[in-house]
Amino acid sequence: MSSSTDWPLWEVFVRSRRGLSHTHAGSLHAPDAEMALRNARDLYTRRSEGVSLWVVPSTAITASSPDEKDSFFEPAGDKPYRHPTFYEIPDGVKHL
Amino acid sequence: MATAAAHTAAGTEPGEAAHPAASSARTAEQQAAFDEAVAADERIEPRDWMPDAYRATLVRQIAQHAHSEIIGMQPEANWITRAPSLRRKAILMAKVQDEAGHGLYLYSAAETLGTSREELLDKLHSGRQKYSSIFNYPTLTWADVGAIGWLVDGAAITNQVPLCRCSYGPYARAMVRVCKEESFHQRQGYESLLALSRGTKAQHEMAQDAVNRWWWPSLMMFGPPDDESSHSEQSMTWKIKRHSNDELRQRFVDICVPQAESLGLTLPDPDLVWNEARGHYDFGPIDWTEFWAVLKGNGPCNDQRITQRRRAHEEGVWVREAAAAYAAKHGKATA
Amino acid sequence: MTATPTPAAAPTPTPAPTSAAASAQAAAPARALPANVAALALGDDALVLSHRLGEWAGHAPVLEEEVALANIALDLLGQARVLLSLAGDEDELAYLREERAFRNLQLVEQPNGDFAHTIARQLYFSTYQTLLYGQLASGESELAPLAAKAVKEVTYHQDHAEQWTLRLGDGTAESHERMRRGLDALWRFTGEMFQPVDGIDVDFEALRESWTASVTAVIERATLSVPDGPQSGAWTAGAGRQGLHTEPFGRMLAEMQHLHRSHPGASW
């Protein structure tokens, strides 16, 4: 399916303003990283949506599988003691 | 393989094919999980298991949507070089550019389903996939640009807003972005028509003529009546679609009537009248013969649109090849 | 649309103005000021190139490039509007002047040709604009604020042109040949860029040197050679800055202006 005119796919991450992390915005095609960055600038920040960009070849991403969802993510569900709301503190105690 | 690992649908696991019985039990389980997720209004994401028909429906719909965006550039680009003021020219260029961008968002969403953009473009160019028939009508005067913004984009937005909640995550996310950006498209169209309507006599007539020509095709954009729509019911169950064609069409008519009054323009339908009992405007019969004829290729611009698209693609081959060759030569290629 | 065969500098012999010419003349006294001459020259450059790039809409070689070319066109149109407004009414100037009253370089009015041709035009012009606006931005003229904003835009345009020149020049045999042809064909329009312009206090000879160095570096990295022909035509009457244009420009203006002119006095 790949021919000499088929440019690879890139994932684009945009930092919308300083102090925030880069967030996945979408993807695009480009022949190489330099052009991917420029295409991302033109496409994903033309309404001032960003102050910094990352582009990553889509093939470079390793994703967890939905089939592993249970073993990956469910074990975290029964550990409420990791959250501050688990603990009872008497009324009137401050700064805690 | 152009699709990302992150996008690839969960594949057949090793050894699975050797145990057909086990595999079919597994499919039933997956189907149940899928149905449950859709029913609970959860989003389906690219690597989740999904029924083949759901995937095929999505690819068809997203592709058609993407094709509509890029073919839809043509009727409006037709006026970029003749825009009557620099302000209007800037607005129009930005709008046509947005449509290219929307095409890109949507092709990306389709690619998450394992179909490359190249494949989809191929299908568009060879007529195996369609685009919205509305773009097979010509833009004969400047007022058509305004009418497209008001009516065609207005109809598109009515159709698209519910898609922001579509069950397929990447499509829904693309639509959120598209809808956000499109809100300026409709407003600029309305503003432009208003300037014409309140302008000279010739301008007013130009605006009325454009509305006369675009009104009915805009109503057809919602698709055939519910009892004749082939894909509707299944798409509703899958929550790809949230409202029926007729429901959305009615919503659009109800919105447009007062807007036309404010514009000082008449909608070309003598049967358009408020129905107190229904709480909606009644409107006259739509000429579905025209709709089907345009859809089948006999519209005023079908050939012209697809020929231009194909030519742009073919004339771009050497450019795309050059950039790919450069990347390979300089060790910048990724795959 | 026929051009008056008199150079702009000479007095007009037989004033038989049409209504359009009359309204263009109405703006004339203000334009004689050096600052207005400069704003008009640079404004027309931006306006005309923006128009040419706008012609790509729906025809670009790849969707990503539709977006890129439109971005450049929009930047240029924005610059044009600010500059023309310094010299008069933007729409009157854009839509009601005759061909001979436009002061843009002949380079920017050249038809798009193929993508390589467009990129060659972009490379030559954006390099010029970047250098020129860079200097204007640090100066104290009326144009300094506009230049300070525009220099950021045109730096990106230059980068875009450079990236593509490299890829086309050093891509395939076909793209190499097309890029070479584009650079060669437009070379003879580049000399005009270094003609001094009233109201622009810049050393144009130094500008020419920097431009040549910059363009040469890109062209050579793209495995091509700098064209060796003359950088201007043999016509002593002048070129774009004197209101003398090439034949395709009249047709471009006819298309650009016809709707506006068909409805005198209308608002849009």
Tab-separated table of N, CA and C in Angstrom, chain B residues 70 73 77 79-90 93-94 97 100-101 104 107 117 142 195-196 200 202-203 206 308 312 316 318-323 325-326 329-330, chain C residues 47 50-51 55 57-59 61 63-64 66-67 70-71 73-74 77 81 90-91 94-95 115-116 164 166-168 170-172 174-175 178 255-256 258-260 263 266-268:
chain	number	residue	atom	x	y	z
B	70	ILE	N	-12.848	18.786	0.974
B	70	ILE	CA	-11.836	19.230	-0.010
B	70	ILE	C	-12.459	19.534	-1.378
B	73	MET	N	-13.941	23.043	-1.305
B	73	MET	CA	-13.056	24.197	-1.488
B	73	MET	C	-13.287	24.838	-2.857
B	77	ALA	N	-13.392	28.715	-3.742
B	77	ALA	CA	-12.102	29.186	-4.266
B	77	ALA	C	-12.319	29.877	-5.607
B	79	TRP	N	-14.109	32.142	-6.213
B	79	TRP	CA	-14.289	33.587	-6.052
B	79	TRP	C	-13.147	34.278	-5.325
B	80	ILE	N	-12.131	33.542	-4.916
B	80	ILE	CA	-11.030	34.192	-4.178
B	80	ILE	C	-10.407	35.304	-5.014
B	81	THR	N	-10.170	35.018	-6.278
B	81	THR	CA	-9.469	35.998	-7.117
B	81	THR	C	-10.372	37.156	-7.533
B	82	ARG	N	-11.663	37.065	-7.233
B	82	ARG	CA	-12.575	38.137	-7.627
B	82	ARG	C	-13.279	38.781	-6.439
B	83	ALA	N	-12.908	38.407	-5.235
B	83	ALA	CA	-13.562	38.968	-4.042
B	83	ALA	C	-13.563	40.489	-4.140
B	84	PRO	N	-14.696	41.125	-3.819
B	84	PRO	CA	-14.848	42.547	-4.131
B	84	PRO	C	-14.213	43.517	-3.137
B	85	SER	N	-13.700	43.049	-2.016
B	85	SER	CA	-12.961	43.939	-1.119
B	85	SER	C	-11.847	43.108	-0.492
B	86	LEU	N	-10.827	43.778	0.005
B	86	LEU	CA	-9.701	43.029	0.573
B	86	LEU	C	-10.125	42.310	1.850
B	87	ARG	N	-11.036	42.928	2.585
B	87	ARG	CA	-11.526	42.265	3.792
B	87	ARG	C	-12.219	40.954	3.435
B	88	ARG	N	-13.100	41.001	2.438
B	88	ARG	CA	-13.809	39.784	2.026
B	88	ARG	C	-12.837	38.756	1.458
B	89	LYS	N	-11.815	39.242	0.803
B	89	LYS	CA	-10.848	38.320	0.216
B	89	LYS	C	-10.101	37.547	1.315
B	90	ALA	N	-9.699	38.268	2.362
B	90	ALA	CA	-9.000	37.612	3.468
B	90	ALA	C	-9.920	36.582	4.130
B	93	MET	N	-10.328	33.525	1.831
B	93	MET	CA	-9.128	32.677	1.793
B	93	MET	C	-9.001	31.850	3.069
B	94	ALA	N	-9.279	32.512	4.201
B	94	ALA	CA	-9.169	31.798	5.474
B	94	ALA	C	-10.194	30.677	5.552
B	97	GLN	N	-9.172	27.813	3.306
B	97	GLN	CA	-8.059	27.146	3.971
B	97	GLN	C	-8.575	26.229	5.083
B	100	ALA	N	-9.638	22.912	3.781
B	100	ALA	CA	-8.514	21.981	3.585
B	100	ALA	C	-8.131	21.382	4.931
B	101	GLY	N	-8.079	22.230	5.948
B	101	GLY	CA	-7.724	21.757	7.278
B	101	GLY	C	-8.729	20.740	7.809
B	104	LEU	N	-8.218	17.517	6.349
B	104	LEU	CA	-7.074	16.845	6.981
B	104	LEU	C	-7.460	16.195	8.305
B	107	TYR	N	-9.546	13.081	7.368
B	107	TYR	CA	-8.762	11.962	6.821
B	107	TYR	C	-7.960	11.290	7.936
B	117	ARG	N	-4.950	7.632	3.767
B	117	ARG	CA	-5.515	8.755	3.020
B	117	ARG	C	-5.398	8.500	1.522
B	142	TRP	N	-21.023	36.474	-6.849
B	142	TRP	CA	-20.392	36.669	-5.540
B	142	TRP	C	-21.358	36.314	-4.409
B	195	ALA	N	-24.954	42.522	3.879
B	195	ALA	CA	-24.387	43.693	3.197
B	195	ALA	C	-24.982	43.807	1.793
B	196	LEU	N	-25.146	42.678	1.126
B	196	LEU	CA	-25.705	42.706	-0.231
B	196	LEU	C	-27.178	43.091	-0.190
B	200	THR	N	-26.995	48.039	-2.874
B	200	THR	CA	-27.690	48.586	-4.041
B	200	THR	C	-28.751	47.593	-4.510
B	202	ALA	N	-28.951	46.190	-7.392
B	202	ALA	CA	-28.295	45.075	-8.079
B	202	ALA	C	-27.742	44.068	-7.066
B	203	GLN	N	-27.179	44.572	-5.974
B	203	GLN	CA	-26.635	43.674	-4.951
B	203	GLN	C	-27.750	42.871	-4.284
B	206	MET	N	-28.879	40.193	-6.512
B	206	MET	CA	-27.861	39.143	-6.563
B	206	MET	C	-28.025	38.201	-5.362
B	308	GLN	N	-10.967	18.444	-11.616
B	308	GLN	CA	-9.984	19.353	-11.009
B	308	GLN	C	-9.249	18.675	-9.862
B	312	ALA	N	-5.222	18.045	-9.723
B	312	ALA	CA	-4.348	18.560	-8.657
B	312	ALA	C	-3.533	17.416	-8.061
B	316	GLY	N	0.507	16.783	-8.577
B	316	GLY	CA	1.313	16.841	-7.366
B	316	GLY	C	2.202	15.626	-7.165
B	318	TRP	N	4.806	14.416	-8.692
B	318	TRP	CA	6.261	14.632	-8.713
B	318	TRP	C	6.734	15.389	-7.479
B	319	VAL	N	5.879	16.234	-6.917
B	319	VAL	CA	6.256	16.984	-5.714
B	319	VAL	C	6.342	16.021	-4.524
B	320	ARG	N	5.321	15.176	-4.404
B	320	ARG	CA	5.310	14.245	-3.274
B	320	ARG	C	6.455	13.242	-3.396
B	321	GLU	N	6.722	12.827	-4.619
B	321	GLU	CA	7.859	11.917	-4.836
B	321	GLU	C	9.180	12.583	-4.470
B	322	ALA	N	9.312	13.842	-4.855
B	322	ALA	CA	10.564	14.554	-4.598
B	322	ALA	C	10.844	14.634	-3.100
B	323	ALA	N	9.814	14.990	-2.325
B	323	ALA	CA	10.006	15.141	-0.883
B	323	ALA	C	10.319	13.790	-0.242
B	325	ALA	N	11.798	11.278	-1.763
B	325	ALA	CA	13.146	10.915	-2.192
B	325	ALA	C	14.185	11.672	-1.366
B	326	TYR	N	13.899	12.928	-1.114
B	326	TYR	CA	14.824	13.751	-0.324
B	326	TYR	C	14.960	13.185	1.093
B	329	LYS	N	17.024	10.046	0.999
B	329	LYS	CA	18.426	10.353	0.711
B	329	LYS	C	19.142	10.902	1.935
B	330	HIS	N	18.460	11.692	2.700
B	330	HIS	CA	19.107	12.364	3.819
B	330	HIS	C	18.844	11.668	5.153
C	47	LEU	N	0.189	42.578	-1.994
C	47	LEU	CA	-1.157	42.359	-2.539
C	47	LEU	C	-1.117	41.412	-3.744
C	50	SER	N	0.049	37.842	-2.875
C	50	SER	CA	-1.028	37.170	-2.152
C	50	SER	C	-2.079	36.663	-3.130
C	51	HIS	N	-2.398	37.499	-4.102
C	51	HIS	CA	-3.394	37.106	-5.103
C	51	HIS	C	-2.918	35.880	-5.880
C	55	GLU	N	-4.459	31.858	-5.991
C	55	GLU	CA	-4.861	31.056	-7.156
C	55	GLU	C	-4.544	29.571	-6.971
C	57	ALA	N	-5.411	27.844	-4.426
C	57	ALA	CA	-6.440	27.193	-3.598
C	57	ALA	C	-7.184	26.124	-4.398
C	58	GLY	N	-7.137	24.919	-3.893
C	58	GLY	CA	-7.794	23.810	-4.578
C	58	GLY	C	-6.902	23.121	-5.599
C	59	HIS	N	-5.676	23.620	-5.778
C	59	HIS	CA	-4.798	23.033	-6.789
C	59	HIS	C	-3.463	22.560	-6.230
C	61	PRO	N	-0.311	20.560	-4.474
C	61	PRO	CA	0.117	19.178	-4.698
C	61	PRO	C	-0.250	18.217	-3.570
C	63	LEU	N	-2.606	18.197	0.449
C	63	LEU	CA	-3.481	19.003	1.318
C	63	LEU	C	-2.719	19.873	2.308
C	64	GLU	N	-1.658	19.302	2.879
C	64	GLU	CA	-0.881	20.073	3.856
C	64	GLU	C	-0.367	21.363	3.217
C	66	GLU	N	-1.880	23.014	0.772
C	66	GLU	CA	-3.005	23.953	0.630
C	66	GLU	C	-2.991	24.907	1.825
C	67	VAL	N	-2.836	24.286	3.001
C	67	VAL	CA	-2.887	25.073	4.226
C	67	VAL	C	-1.678	26.005	4.305
C	70	ALA	N	-1.923	28.942	1.755
C	70	ALA	CA	-2.963	29.886	2.177
C	70	ALA	C	-2.475	30.731	3.353
C	71	ASN	N	-1.715	30.119	4.254
C	71	ASN	CA	-1.178	30.892	5.379
C	71	ASN	C	-0.289	32.018	4.891
C	73	ALA	N	-0.318	33.394	1.897
C	73	ALA	CA	-1.154	34.369	1.182
C	73	ALA	C	-1.866	35.293	2.171
C	74	LEU	N	-2.351	34.725	3.269
C	74	LEU	CA	-3.071	35.534	4.254
C	74	LEU	C	-2.139	36.511	4.978
C	77	LEU	N	-1.565	39.288	2.508
C	77	LEU	CA	-2.745	40.145	2.346
C	77	LEU	C	-2.887	41.080	3.551
C	81	ARG	N	-2.863	45.164	3.347
C	81	ARG	CA	-3.941	46.022	3.834
C	81	ARG	C	-3.402	47.137	4.731
C	90	GLU	N	-7.712	51.308	1.180
C	90	GLU	CA	-7.164	50.044	0.675
C	90	GLU	C	-7.925	49.534	-0.546
C	91	ASP	N	-9.240	49.594	-0.500
C	91	ASP	CA	-10.010	49.038	-1.614
C	91	ASP	C	-9.935	49.920	-2.862
C	94	ALA	N	-6.617	49.140	-4.357
C	94	ALA	CA	-6.496	47.792	-4.927
C	94	ALA	C	-7.373	47.625	-6.157
C	95	TYR	N	-8.560	48.212	-6.114
C	95	TYR	CA	-9.552	47.868	-7.133
C	95	TYR	C	-9.752	48.928	-8.209
C	115	PHE	N	4.618	23.955	-9.332
C	115	PHE	CA	4.931	24.202	-7.922
C	115	PHE	C	6.376	24.686	-7.755
C	116	ALA	N	7.295	24.171	-8.578
C	116	ALA	CA	8.694	24.591	-8.482
C	116	ALA	C	8.840	26.067	-8.851
C	164	TRP	N	11.424	23.772	0.670
C	164	TRP	CA	10.960	23.182	-0.583
C	164	TRP	C	12.011	23.240	-1.691
C	166	LEU	N	15.136	22.922	-1.245
C	166	LEU	CA	16.027	21.791	-0.963
C	166	LEU	C	15.408	20.484	-1.423
C	167	ARG	N	14.142	20.291	-1.123
C	167	ARG	CA	13.505	19.013	-1.441
C	167	ARG	C	13.294	18.827	-2.939
C	168	LEU	N	12.967	19.906	-3.620
C	168	LEU	CA	12.761	19.776	-5.066
C	168	LEU	C	14.105	19.689	-5.787
C	170	ASP	N	16.990	18.664	-4.617
C	170	ASP	CA	17.716	17.443	-4.258
C	170	ASP	C	16.761	16.262	-4.087
C	171	GLY	N	15.659	16.282	-4.810
C	171	GLY	CA	14.689	15.189	-4.709
C	171	GLY	C	14.886	14.171	-5.809
C	172	THR	N	14.062	14.231	-6.825
C	172	THR	CA	14.196	13.317	-7.969
C	172	THR	C	14.778	14.090	-9.158
C	174	GLU	N	13.378	14.590	-11.947
C	174	GLU	CA	12.345	15.474	-12.490
C	174	GLU	C	12.199	16.757	-11.662
C	175	SER	N	12.156	16.595	-10.343
C	175	SER	CA	11.957	17.783	-9.513
C	175	SER	C	13.174	18.703	-9.607
C	178	ARG	N	12.795	20.664	-12.761
C	178	ARG	CA	11.738	21.678	-12.651
C	178	ARG	C	12.185	22.847	-11.774
C	255	GLU	N	-9.307	40.359	-13.666
C	255	GLU	CA	-10.045	39.383	-12.872
C	255	GLU	C	-10.271	39.906	-11.453
C	256	MET	N	-9.222	40.451	-10.874
C	256	MET	CA	-9.301	40.909	-9.495
C	256	MET	C	-10.290	42.074	-9.340
C	258	HIS	N	-12.801	43.220	-11.562
C	258	HIS	CA	-14.024	43.390	-12.351
C	258	HIS	C	-15.288	43.500	-11.499
C	259	LEU	N	-15.405	42.692	-10.466
C	259	LEU	CA	-16.636	42.724	-9.673
C	259	LEU	C	-16.771	44.062	-8.941
C	260	HIS	N	-15.697	44.463	-8.313
C	260	HIS	CA	-15.712	45.725	-7.577
C	260	HIS	C	-16.073	46.881	-8.512
C	263	HIS	N	-19.787	47.499	-9.762
C	263	HIS	CA	-20.784	48.068	-8.845
C	263	HIS	C	-20.212	49.330	-8.210
C	266	ALA	N	-20.569	50.659	-4.395
C	266	ALA	CA	-21.237	49.682	-3.529
C	266	ALA	C	-20.349	49.302	-2.346
C	267	SER	N	-20.984	48.902	-1.240
C	267	SER	CA	-20.211	48.351	-0.113
C	267	SER	C	-20.418	46.853	-0.090
C	268	TRP	N	-19.447	46.174	0.446
C	268	TRP	CA	-19.482	44.705	0.440
C	268	TRP	C	-19.429	44.163	1.844
